[in-house]
CSV table of C-alpha atoms in Angstrom, one decimal:
chain,number,residue,atom,x,y,z
A,1,GLU,CA,-23.8,17.0,-22.1
A,2,GLY,CA,-26.9,15.7,-20.1
A,3,CYS,CA,-27.1,12.5,-22.3
A,4,VAL,CA,-28.1,9.0,-21.3
A,5,ILE,CA,-26.0,6.8,-23.6
A,6,GLU,CA,-26.7,3.2,-23.1
A,7,ASN,CA,-27.4,-0.1,-24.6
A,8,ASN,CA,-24.6,0.2,-27.4
A,9,TYR,CA,-23.1,-3.2,-28.4
A,10,SER,CA,-19.4,-2.1,-28.9
A,11,THR,CA,-19.0,1.3,-27.2
A,12,GLY,CA,-20.9,4.2,-26.0
A,13,PHE,CA,-18.5,6.7,-27.5
A,14,ALA,CA,-15.5,6.3,-29.6
A,15,ALA,CA,-13.1,9.7,-28.8
A,16,CYS,CA,-10.6,8.8,-31.5
A,17,GLY,CA,-8.5,11.7,-32.6
A,18,GLY,CA,-10.5,14.4,-31.3
A,19,GLN,CA,-9.1,17.5,-29.2
A,20,ARG,CA,-10.7,19.2,-26.5
A,21,TRP,CA,-13.7,17.3,-26.0
A,22,SER,CA,-16.2,18.3,-23.4
A,23,ILE,CA,-17.8,15.2,-22.0
A,24,LYS,CA,-20.0,16.5,-19.1
A,25,GLY,CA,-23.0,15.4,-17.0
A,26,ASN,CA,-24.0,12.3,-18.9
A,27,THR,CA,-25.1,8.8,-17.6
A,28,TRP,CA,-23.5,5.8,-19.4
A,29,CYS,CA,-24.9,2.3,-18.7
A,30,LYS,CA,-25.2,-1.2,-20.3
A,31,ASN,CA,-22.5,-0.6,-23.1
A,32,GLY,CA,-20.5,-3.5,-24.2
A,33,GLY,CA,-20.6,-6.8,-26.2
A,34,ARG,CA,-17.9,-6.8,-28.8
A,35,MET,CA,-14.6,-5.2,-28.2
A,36,PRO,CA,-14.0,-2.7,-26.7
A,37,GLY,CA,-17.0,-3.2,-24.9
A,38,CYS,CA,-17.0,0.2,-22.9
A,39,ASP,CA,-18.6,3.4,-22.3
A,40,ILE,CA,-16.0,5.7,-23.7
A,41,ASP,CA,-12.9,4.4,-25.8
A,42,TRP,CA,-10.0,6.4,-26.5
A,43,GLU,CA,-8.1,4.7,-29.2
A,44,ASP,CA,-6.6,4.8,-32.8
A,45,GLY,CA,-6.2,8.8,-32.4
A,46,TRP,CA,-2.6,8.6,-30.8
A,47,ASN,CA,-1.1,12.0,-30.6
A,48,TYR,CA,-4.2,13.8,-31.9
A,49,MET,CA,-6.1,12.9,-28.8
A,50,GLN,CA,-5.6,15.9,-26.6
A,51,CYS,CA,-6.9,18.1,-23.8
A,52,ASP,CA,-10.1,16.3,-23.2
A,53,MET,CA,-12.3,17.4,-20.2
A,54,ILE,CA,-14.2,14.5,-18.8
A,55,SER,CA,-16.5,15.7,-15.7
A,56,GLU,CA,-19.6,15.1,-13.8
A,57,ASN,CA,-20.5,11.7,-15.6
A,58,GLU,CA,-21.8,8.6,-14.2
A,59,PHE,CA,-20.2,5.3,-15.6
A,60,MET,CA,-22.2,2.2,-14.7
A,61,SER,CA,-21.3,-0.5,-17.5
A,62,TYR,CA,-18.8,-3.5,-17.0
A,63,ASN,CA,-16.0,-1.4,-18.5
A,64,ASN,CA,-16.2,2.4,-17.9
A,65,VAL,CA,-13.4,4.1,-19.8
A,66,ILE,CA,-10.5,2.7,-22.0
A,67,THR,CA,-7.7,4.7,-22.9
A,68,CYS,CA,-5.7,2.6,-25.1
A,69,ALA,CA,-3.2,4.7,-27.5
A,70,GLY,CA,-2.1,8.3,-27.1
A,71,MET,CA,-4.4,10.7,-25.1
A,72,TYR,CA,-2.3,13.5,-23.9
A,73,SER,CA,-3.3,16.1,-21.2
A,74,SER,CA,-6.8,15.0,-20.6
A,75,VAL,CA,-8.5,15.5,-17.2
A,76,PHE,CA,-11.0,13.4,-15.3
A,77,HIS,CA,-13.0,15.5,-13.0
A,78,ASN,CA,-15.9,14.9,-10.5
A,79,ASN,CA,-16.9,11.6,-12.1
A,80,LYS,CA,-18.6,8.4,-10.6
A,81,PHE,CA,-17.0,5.1,-11.8
A,82,TYR,CA,-18.8,2.0,-11.0
A,83,GLY,CA,-17.2,-0.5,-13.4
A,84,ILE,CA,-13.7,-1.2,-14.8
A,85,THR,CA,-11.4,1.6,-15.5
A,86,TRP,CA,-8.2,0.9,-17.8
A,87,MET,CA,-5.6,3.8,-18.4
A,88,TYR,CA,-3.0,2.0,-20.8
A,89,PRO,CA,0.6,2.8,-20.7
A,90,LYS,CA,0.8,4.8,-24.0
A,91,CYS,CA,-1.1,7.8,-22.4
A,92,ASN,CA,0.4,10.9,-21.4
A,93,TYR,CA,0.3,13.8,-18.9
A,94,TYR,CA,-3.2,13.1,-17.8
A,95,ALA,CA,-4.9,14.0,-14.4
A,96,VAL,CA,-7.6,12.3,-12.3
A,97,VAL,CA,-9.0,14.7,-9.8
A,98,ASN,CA,-12.1,14.7,-7.4
A,99,ASN,CA,-13.4,11.3,-8.8
A,100,SER,CA,-15.3,8.6,-6.9
A,101,PHE,CA,-14.3,5.0,-7.6
A,102,ILE,CA,-16.8,2.6,-6.3
A,103,LYS,CA,-17.4,-1.2,-6.4
A,104,ASP,CA,-21.2,-1.5,-6.1
A,105,THR,CA,-23.1,-4.6,-7.4
A,106,GLU,CA,-26.2,-2.8,-7.1
A,107,LYS,CA,-25.2,-0.5,-9.6
A,108,VAL,CA,-23.1,-2.9,-11.8
A,109,SER,CA,-24.0,-6.5,-11.2
A,110,THR,CA,-20.6,-7.8,-12.3
A,111,SER,CA,-18.6,-5.0,-10.7
A,112,THR,CA,-15.2,-5.9,-9.7
A,113,GLY,CA,-13.8,-2.3,-8.9
A,114,ARG,CA,-10.7,-2.7,-11.0
A,115,VAL,CA,-8.9,0.4,-11.6
A,116,ASN,CA,-5.7,0.3,-13.5
A,117,PHE,CA,-3.6,3.8,-14.0
A,118,ALA,CA,-0.7,3.5,-16.6
A,119,SER,CA,1.3,6.0,-18.4
A,120,ARG,CA,4.8,7.0,-20.2
A,121,SER,CA,4.9,10.4,-18.5
A,122,ASP,CA,4.0,12.2,-15.1
A,123,ILE,CA,0.3,11.8,-14.2
A,124,TRP,CA,-1.4,13.0,-11.0
A,125,ILE,CA,-4.2,11.3,-9.3
A,126,TYR,CA,-5.7,13.7,-6.7
A,127,ASN,CA,-8.3,13.9,-4.0
A,128,ASN,CA,-10.3,10.8,-5.4
A,129,THR,CA,-12.1,8.1,-3.4
A,130,PHE,CA,-11.6,4.5,-4.0
A,131,SER,CA,-14.0,2.2,-2.4
A,132,GLY,CA,-13.8,-1.3,-2.7
A,133,ASN,CA,-11.3,-1.3,-5.6
A,134,VAL,CA,-8.3,-3.1,-6.6
A,135,VAL,CA,-6.1,-0.2,-7.8
A,136,SER,CA,-2.9,-1.1,-9.9
A,137,ASN,CA,-0.5,0.8,-12.1
A,138,GLN,CA,2.0,0.4,-14.8
A,139,LEU,CA,4.8,2.9,-16.1
A,140,SER,CA,6.1,2.3,-19.5
A,141,HIS,CA,9.9,2.5,-19.4
A,142,ALA,CA,11.8,0.7,-16.7
A,143,ASN,CA,14.5,3.3,-16.3
A,144,ALA,CA,12.6,6.4,-16.8
A,145,GLN,CA,12.3,9.2,-14.0
A,146,TYR,CA,8.7,10.3,-14.3
A,147,ARG,CA,6.4,9.7,-11.4
A,148,MET,CA,2.9,8.5,-10.7
A,149,ARG,CA,1.6,10.8,-8.1
A,150,PHE,CA,-1.3,9.8,-5.6
A,151,ILE,CA,-2.1,12.7,-3.4
A,152,ASN,CA,-4.7,13.3,-0.9
A,153,ASN,CA,-6.8,10.3,-2.0
A,154,HIS,CA,-9.1,8.3,0.2
A,155,PHE,CA,-9.2,4.5,0.2
A,156,ILE,CA,-11.7,2.1,1.7
A,157,ASN,CA,-11.8,-1.6,1.9
A,158,GLY,CA,-9.7,-2.1,-1.2
A,159,TYR,CA,-6.1,-2.9,-2.6
A,160,ILE,CA,-3.5,-0.9,-4.0
A,161,GLY,CA,-0.3,-2.1,-5.5
A,162,THR,CA,2.4,0.0,-6.9
A,163,ASP,CA,6.1,0.2,-8.3
A,164,ASP,CA,8.9,2.2,-6.9
A,165,ARG,CA,8.0,5.4,-9.0
A,166,MET,CA,4.6,6.0,-7.4
A,167,ASP,CA,4.4,8.5,-4.6
A,168,VAL,CA,1.6,8.1,-2.1
A,169,VAL,CA,1.3,11.3,0.0
A,170,LYS,CA,-1.5,12.8,2.3
A,171,CYS,CA,-3.7,9.7,1.5
A,172,ASP,CA,-5.9,8.1,4.1
A,173,PHE,CA,-6.5,4.3,4.3
A,174,THR,CA,-9.4,2.8,6.3
A,175,GLY,CA,-11.2,-0.6,6.4
A,176,GLN,CA,-9.6,-3.8,5.2
A,177,THR,CA,-7.2,-1.8,2.9
A,178,THR,CA,-4.2,-3.8,1.6
A,179,LEU,CA,-1.2,-1.6,0.6
A,180,ASN,CA,1.6,-2.9,-1.3
A,181,THR,CA,3.9,0.0,-2.2
A,182,TYR,CA,7.4,1.7,-1.9
A,183,MET,CA,7.0,5.3,-1.2
A,184,VAL,CA,4.5,6.9,1.6
A,185,ASP,CA,4.6,10.1,3.1
A,186,ASP,CA,2.1,11.8,5.7
A,187,CYS,CA,-0.6,9.2,5.4
A,188,THR,CA,-3.2,7.9,7.7
A,189,PHE,CA,-4.0,4.2,8.3
A,190,VAL,CA,-6.8,3.2,10.5
A,191,GLU,CA,-8.0,-0.5,10.7
A,192,CYS,CA,-6.2,-1.6,7.6
A,193,GLY,CA,-5.7,-5.3,6.8
A,194,TYR,CA,-2.2,-5.5,5.3
A,195,ILE,CA,0.5,-2.7,4.9
A,196,ARG,CA,3.7,-3.7,3.2
A,197,VAL,CA,6.1,-0.9,2.2
A,198,SER,CA,9.2,-2.0,0.5
A,199,GLY,CA,10.7,1.5,0.4
A,200,THR,CA,9.9,4.3,2.9
A,201,ILE,CA,6.8,5.2,4.8
A,202,ARG,CA,7.5,8.5,7.0
A,203,ASN,CA,5.5,11.0,8.9
A,204,SER,CA,2.5,8.9,9.0
A,205,LYS,CA,0.0,7.6,11.6
A,206,ILE,CA,-0.9,4.0,11.5
A,207,LYS,CA,-3.4,2.6,14.1
A,208,LYS,CA,-5.3,-0.9,14.5
A,209,SER,CA,-3.6,-2.5,11.2
A,210,SER,CA,-1.3,-5.2,10.4
A,211,ILE,CA,2.2,-4.5,9.2
A,212,VAL,CA,4.0,-7.2,7.5
A,213,PRO,CA,7.2,-5.4,6.1
A,214,LEU,CA,9.4,-6.9,3.6
A,215,LYS,CA,12.0,-4.2,3.7
A,216,GLY,CA,12.7,-0.6,3.9
A,217,CYS,CA,12.1,1.9,6.5
A,218,TYR,CA,9.5,3.4,8.6
A,219,GLU,CA,10.5,6.9,9.7
A,220,ASN,CA,9.0,9.4,12.2
A,221,CYS,CA,5.8,7.6,12.2
A,222,GLU,CA,3.1,7.1,15.2
A,223,ILE,CA,2.1,3.7,15.4
A,224,GLU,CA,-0.6,2.2,17.8
A,225,ASP,CA,-2.2,-1.3,18.5
A,226,VAL,CA,-0.9,-2.7,15.1
A,227,VAL,CA,-0.1,-6.6,14.5
A,228,LEU,CA,3.6,-6.4,13.8
A,229,GLU,CA,5.0,-9.3,12.0
A,230,ALA,CA,8.0,-10.2,10.1
A,231,GLU,CA,8.5,-12.6,7.1
A,232,VAL,CA,12.0,-11.6,5.6
A,233,SER,CA,14.5,-13.3,3.2
A,234,ASP,CA,16.3,-10.5,1.8
A,235,LYS,CA,19.7,-10.3,3.5
A,236,ASN,CA,21.0,-7.2,1.9
A,237,THR,CA,18.1,-4.7,2.9
A,238,PRO,CA,17.0,-4.4,6.6
A,239,ILE,CA,13.7,-3.2,7.9
A,240,ILE,CA,14.2,-0.1,10.0
A,241,PHE,CA,11.8,1.7,12.4
A,242,ASN,CA,13.6,5.1,12.9
A,243,ASN,CA,12.3,7.8,15.3
A,244,CYS,CA,9.0,6.2,15.6
A,245,ARG,CA,6.5,6.4,18.5
A,246,ILE,CA,5.0,3.1,19.1
A,247,LYS,CA,2.3,2.4,21.5
A,248,SER,CA,1.0,-1.3,21.8
A,249,SER,CA,-1.6,-3.3,24.2
A,250,MET,CA,-1.4,-6.2,21.7
A,251,GLU,CA,-0.4,-9.5,23.3
A,252,ASN,CA,2.7,-9.5,21.2
A,253,PHE,CA,4.6,-6.4,20.4
A,254,PHE,CA,6.2,-8.3,17.5
A,255,THR,CA,6.1,-11.4,16.0
A,256,VAL,CA,8.9,-13.3,14.2
A,257,GLY,CA,7.7,-15.9,11.3
A,258,VAL,CA,3.9,-15.8,10.3
A,259,TYR,CA,3.8,-19.4,9.8
A,260,VAL,CA,5.5,-22.3,11.8
A,261,TYR,CA,7.6,-23.4,8.7
A,262,HIS,CA,8.4,-19.9,7.7
A,263,LYS,CA,12.3,-19.5,8.7
A,264,ASN,CA,14.0,-16.6,6.8
A,265,TYR,CA,16.8,-14.5,7.3
A,266,LEU,CA,15.8,-11.4,9.3
A,267,ASP,CA,17.4,-7.9,10.0
A,268,ILE,CA,14.9,-5.8,11.7
A,269,ARG,CA,16.2,-2.6,13.7
A,270,PHE,CA,14.3,-0.1,16.0
A,271,GLN,CA,16.3,2.9,16.1
A,272,ASN,CA,15.6,6.1,18.2
A,273,CYS,CA,12.2,4.8,19.1
A,274,VAL,CA,9.9,5.3,22.1
A,275,ILE,CA,8.1,2.1,22.7
A,276,GLU,CA,5.4,1.5,25.1
A,277,HIS,CA,3.9,-2.3,25.5
A,278,THR,CA,1.5,-3.2,28.0
A,279,GLY,CA,0.8,-6.6,26.6
A,280,GLU,CA,2.2,-10.1,27.3
A,281,ASN,CA,5.4,-10.8,24.9
A,282,LEU,CA,7.7,-8.2,23.5
A,283,ILE,CA,9.2,-10.5,20.9
A,284,ARG,CA,7.2,-13.8,20.1
A,285,PHE,CA,9.0,-16.6,17.9
A,286,VAL,CA,6.5,-18.5,15.8
A,287,ALA,CA,9.2,-19.6,13.7
A,288,THR,CA,12.8,-18.8,14.6
A,289,PRO,CA,14.9,-17.1,11.9
A,290,ASN,CA,18.2,-18.3,10.4
A,291,GLY,CA,21.2,-17.2,8.7
A,292,ASN,CA,22.7,-15.2,11.7
A,293,SER,CA,19.7,-12.9,12.0
A,294,GLN,CA,19.4,-10.0,14.2
A,295,ILE,CA,16.7,-7.9,16.1
A,296,LEU,CA,18.1,-4.6,17.1
A,297,PHE,CA,16.9,-2.0,19.6
A,298,GLU,CA,19.2,0.9,19.4
A,299,ASN,CA,19.1,4.0,21.4
A,300,CYS,CA,15.4,3.2,22.3
A,301,GLN,CA,13.2,3.6,25.3
A,302,ILE,CA,11.1,0.7,26.0
A,303,ASN,CA,8.5,1.0,28.7
A,304,LYS,CA,7.5,-2.6,29.6
A,305,ASN,CA,7.0,-3.5,33.4
A,306,SER,CA,5.9,-7.1,33.3
A,307,GLY,CA,5.6,-10.2,31.0
A,308,TYR,CA,8.0,-11.8,28.7
A,309,LEU,CA,10.9,-10.3,26.8
A,310,LEU,CA,11.1,-13.3,24.6
A,311,LYS,CA,8.4,-16.0,24.1
A,312,LEU,CA,8.5,-19.1,22.1
A,313,PHE,CA,5.4,-20.2,20.4
A,314,GLN,CA,4.8,-23.9,21.4
A,315,LEU,CA,4.9,-25.3,18.1
A,316,SER,CA,8.1,-23.7,16.9
A,317,SER,CA,11.3,-25.2,16.0
A,318,LEU,CA,14.8,-24.2,17.2
A,319,SER,CA,16.7,-26.5,15.1
A,320,ASP,CA,17.9,-23.7,12.5
A,321,ALA,CA,17.9,-20.8,14.9
A,322,SER,CA,20.6,-18.4,14.7
A,323,VAL,CA,19.4,-14.7,15.9
A,324,ASP,CA,21.1,-12.0,18.1
A,325,VAL,CA,18.5,-9.8,20.0
A,326,LYS,CA,20.6,-6.8,20.9
A,327,PHE,CA,19.6,-3.9,23.2
A,328,ILE,CA,22.2,-1.0,22.5
A,329,GLY,CA,21.9,2.3,24.3
A,330,THR,CA,18.5,1.2,25.3
A,331,GLU,CA,16.5,1.2,28.4
A,332,ILE,CA,14.6,-2.0,29.1
A,333,ASP,CA,13.8,-4.0,32.3
A,334,LYS,CA,16.2,-6.7,32.6
A,335,ASN,CA,13.8,-8.6,34.9
A,336,LEU,CA,11.3,-9.2,32.0
A,337,LEU,CA,11.0,-13.1,31.3
A,338,ILE,CA,12.8,-15.0,28.9
A,339,ASP,CA,11.0,-18.5,27.6
A,340,GLU,CA,13.1,-21.3,29.2
A,341,LYS,CA,12.4,-23.2,25.8
A,342,LEU,CA,14.9,-20.9,24.0
A,343,ASP,CA,18.1,-22.1,23.6
A,344,ALA,CA,20.6,-19.2,24.8
A,345,THR,CA,23.1,-20.5,22.2
A,346,LYS,CA,20.8,-20.1,19.4
A,347,VAL,CA,18.8,-17.0,20.5
A,348,ARG,CA,21.4,-14.7,22.1
A,349,VAL,CA,20.5,-11.8,24.0
A,350,GLN,CA,22.9,-8.8,24.5
A,351,TYR,CA,22.5,-5.9,26.7
A,352,ASP,CA,25.0,-2.9,27.0
A,353,LYS,CA,23.1,-0.8,29.2
């Protein structure tokens, strides 16, 4: 407790085989050289490394902590991490609470901000701040039912990538944060760079961000002034916006095809949504989809009084186009313009109301 541990060639501290260690209020810096080259290394103790409490430390070496083999039921609480943190897949039941993970090249000149959480059991990542970090995860067994739970965390200007056993709940994302995940609930996104959810995002607020959905469902969300683009090739799984309130002043409410040459199958469905669009184009085709694609508005209310219903980007090709744009049980102004360059036999508009 209360030590400065620095300039060690291999590692500042090797917690191998110990139980109930209390590591508190220390400063760690310039530790590294040969392997493992970090501030603290949990390794070789396997199941005998249990119930350590790591709190109120400041880690400033290139590699901060490495948990390599075993380590049961330990807690990281109220620490500051400025380097790389590695939790390896053989760890069990650990918790990471109230910590700050910060990419800061003034504190650590070679800082990459990398954080890797891995486990072979349930783990809890709660009320932490990640600033400028690349956050990844790995769970050991492909068919196991244990979960990695990210709850009430704060992400700023970073990247988080996950698998389908990670729950992201009550988190907030700001700055140029990129999210690539499967399950999101009750989160807030403001001015985020790139949101791709392949499972379900629900009960969330998304504002001034970029959504590029691959597949999955956005359910009961409030969405405002987002860049919404589709690049889809999975014919078995649609993209669904269900019971969402979407308000947009962007030039294009929805863009199909991110690049001119991008012409994949598309099945996107807006169901039970209220959509208010004051921009120019409701749907803009940069690249037209193929393979009998559909864009469906079902039981929606669309408030748009001027501009284009469908617009073709000037460089787009129609040679492979095959898409149905359907308005089923949906209120829409039928006087909205349809670009005359669109071939009505290839881009087919259907109203039933």
